Amino acid sequence: MYIYDSVQKTKREFVPQERGKVSLYVCGPTVYDNAHLGHAKSALVFDLLFRVLRANDYEVTYARNITDIDDKIIQKAQKSGKEIKEITDFYTNAFHHEMNKLGVIRPTIEPKATESLEAMFKLILKLLKDKHAYKTSHGDIYFDTSSDSQYLQLSHRFQDEDDKKQRVEGSLEKKNSADFALWKSVNDNSISFDSPFGKGRPGWHLECSAMIEKHLAKPDKKFAVDIHGGGADLLFPHHENEAAQTRCATNHELSAYWMHNGFVNIDGEKMSKSLGNSFFLKDALKVYDGEVLRFYLLSTHYRSNFNFNEEDLLNSKKRLDKIYRLKKRLFGLSFENVKTSFSDSLLEALSDDLNISASLALIDEMISHANETLDTAGKHKQLKLETLSNLAYIEEVLGFGVKNSYEYFQFGVDKQTKEKIQMLIKQRDEAKKARDFAASDALRHEILTYGVNLMDTLQGTFWEKI
RNA sequence: GGUGCCAUCGCCAAGUGGUAAGGCCGCAGCCUGCAAAGCUGCUAUCCCCAGUUCAAAUCUGGGUGGCACCUCCA
């Protein structure tokens, strides 16, 4: 398996620290609002990585955190008068529900910040003891970036001297402008946690380092985890800061490989609430089948920036449709797993830094070949078994084609409409039998007004939502 | 201003030194009562200029254009 390491900026062979075992940590959502398409993209990319690692016979421990301590959450709580937990539980549940619809497998561990406070205290105490952190007169604790000679090497940056002075003069008793809060003390009645340093709240960056130490890190290894992932924007400052804390507080580096997924734009513009084009996943899921979104969001290489637009989504759906039509052609056949060269090729493509394009090309070729053979030699049993196995493999590794074909093609059509369509199809079949093509075409026209396409096959007439 | 990324057919998009994958759209044909679906065939020399090389979309230099990050952010 090969992975592009966005810190070393090269694609290199993936070798885990422990033979056959992989630890993977991905920065998850802050649960103060609904998940948007960018969250979906990130979750999907690492879901694919998770699946591909497992298909390569690795035993994977995959942790994706839930940030449930955050200023935005607190603001929301104060404004709405709700309890913090009420808010974070709501959005955490919504997130899980939506991920489920996207076919995202639950990570092995989903640590929460609120459950990792002890691990955070431990890190802070160690950093204070070793003079990598300092306390201000207000009781805040900062990480001293000048105490880490390797600071900024992860994100390949250097410090701007002028900028540095300006910002430090500005406020906060910070030693260096880049110093970041490990602990923010709270003196009033707002929400806080008790700690060895008094009441306060942890800094965001600390959370991930602490969870990794608590759940994944092994003391005798050079790196805390094998792979650390997240959105491209997290490389700096979030990952830089995480890496610095871990490096200074423990005897290991944070991660052996770093993976960053590209951003999702909408119609060429960055998603943002101020622009009003923020596309919440829950809204997209009302209009599109979760798997269509999964397929579309995964259809471009994970490192590229992704430009979301409806036209591309619909084109992409046509490609997924082909998988389901083939599946439909083989409906009812008993499954029997057969080894094929296709699965090897597919895994090879995916194992090359998740080369999805090469994988989809292989899938399309497999589908065409299967359809061609089924057209000419419909009773080709071996081919049918192989094709079923291939489709099963695609389901397992890519999560495409996991639904029932008929349900897939009827997404978003209510029961009443379905019955109506069935009735019209029945009438049309009768007209066809009577060779009254004028009547049959008129009925087809009527059915079309429901946004439905008809297909006459040897097995009968089927319909698909367009 | 600093740092970095990208530029391949009308659209989406692989390939990163050995002579351009795949999908959508389009055209022709097979199949079909007609369609749809499916199948077959056809469609690009890779932003521009210069260089390195037997060989470059792929490496180097210079342009042009787009984008991201610079301490809220997947």
mmCIF file of N, CA and C in Angstrom, chain A residues 42 49 73 183 185 200 251 282 296 346 415 421 431-432 435 453 455:
data_model
loop_
_atom_site.group_PDB
_atom_site.id
_atom_site.type_symbol
_atom_site.label_atom_id
_atom_site.label_comp_id
_atom_site.label_asym_id
_atom_site.label_seq_id
_atom_site.Cartn_x
_atom_site.Cartn_y
_atom_site.Cartn_z
ATOM 1 N N SER A 42 -14.568 14.553 4.391
ATOM 2 C CA SER A 42 -13.496 14.061 5.251
ATOM 3 C C SER A 42 -13.829 12.687 5.832
ATOM 4 N N LEU A 49 -10.302 4.888 3.417
ATOM 5 C CA LEU A 49 -8.978 4.449 3.868
ATOM 6 C C LEU A 49 -9.109 3.279 4.849
ATOM 7 N N ILE A 73 -19.807 25.934 21.162
ATOM 8 C CA ILE A 73 -20.851 25.147 21.830
ATOM 9 C C ILE A 73 -21.362 25.920 23.038
ATOM 10 N N TRP A 183 -4.741 25.733 28.196
ATOM 11 C CA TRP A 183 -5.802 25.819 29.203
ATOM 12 C C TRP A 183 -6.218 27.273 29.329
ATOM 13 N N SER A 185 -8.298 29.767 31.631
ATOM 14 C CA SER A 185 -8.949 29.803 32.944
ATOM 15 C C SER A 185 -10.269 30.565 32.842
ATOM 16 N N GLY A 200 -11.543 26.079 34.409
ATOM 17 C CA GLY A 200 -11.202 26.556 33.069
ATOM 18 C C GLY A 200 -11.652 25.591 31.993
ATOM 19 N N ASN A 251 7.754 10.914 24.636
ATOM 20 C CA ASN A 251 9.023 10.570 23.984
ATOM 21 C C ASN A 251 8.817 10.103 22.542
ATOM 22 N N LYS A 282 -27.661 17.384 6.028
ATOM 23 C CA LYS A 282 -29.051 16.954 6.249
ATOM 24 C C LYS A 282 -29.955 17.438 5.119
ATOM 25 N N TYR A 296 -20.538 10.441 -5.269
ATOM 26 C CA TYR A 296 -20.106 11.702 -5.864
ATOM 27 C C TYR A 296 -18.931 12.309 -5.102
ATOM 28 N N LEU A 346 -8.741 -4.143 -8.361
ATOM 29 C CA LEU A 346 -9.401 -3.034 -7.667
ATOM 30 C C LEU A 346 -8.645 -2.669 -6.389
ATOM 31 N N LYS A 415 -45.199 6.276 -1.204
ATOM 32 C CA LYS A 415 -45.920 5.015 -1.403
ATOM 33 C C LYS A 415 -47.092 5.176 -2.380
ATOM 34 N N ILE A 421 -47.951 4.580 -10.062
ATOM 35 C CA ILE A 421 -47.078 4.207 -11.174
ATOM 36 C C ILE A 421 -47.286 2.741 -11.544
ATOM 37 N N ALA A 431 -52.187 -2.555 -22.768
ATOM 38 C CA ALA A 431 -52.264 -1.872 -24.067
ATOM 39 C C ALA A 431 -51.239 -2.449 -25.037
ATOM 40 N N LYS A 432 -50.039 -2.714 -24.481
ATOM 41 C CA LYS A 432 -48.989 -3.271 -25.331
ATOM 42 C C LYS A 432 -49.378 -4.655 -25.849
ATOM 43 N N ARG A 435 -51.422 -4.569 -28.574
ATOM 44 C CA ARG A 435 -50.718 -3.869 -29.655
ATOM 45 C C ARG A 435 -51.357 -2.503 -29.951
ATOM 46 N N ASN A 453 -38.629 6.959 -15.337
ATOM 47 C CA ASN A 453 -38.244 6.381 -16.612
ATOM 48 C C ASN A 453 -38.662 4.917 -16.674
ATOM 49 N N MET A 455 -38.451 1.017 -18.350
ATOM 50 C CA MET A 455 -37.578 0.110 -19.072
ATOM 51 C C MET A 455 -38.265 -1.213 -19.273
#
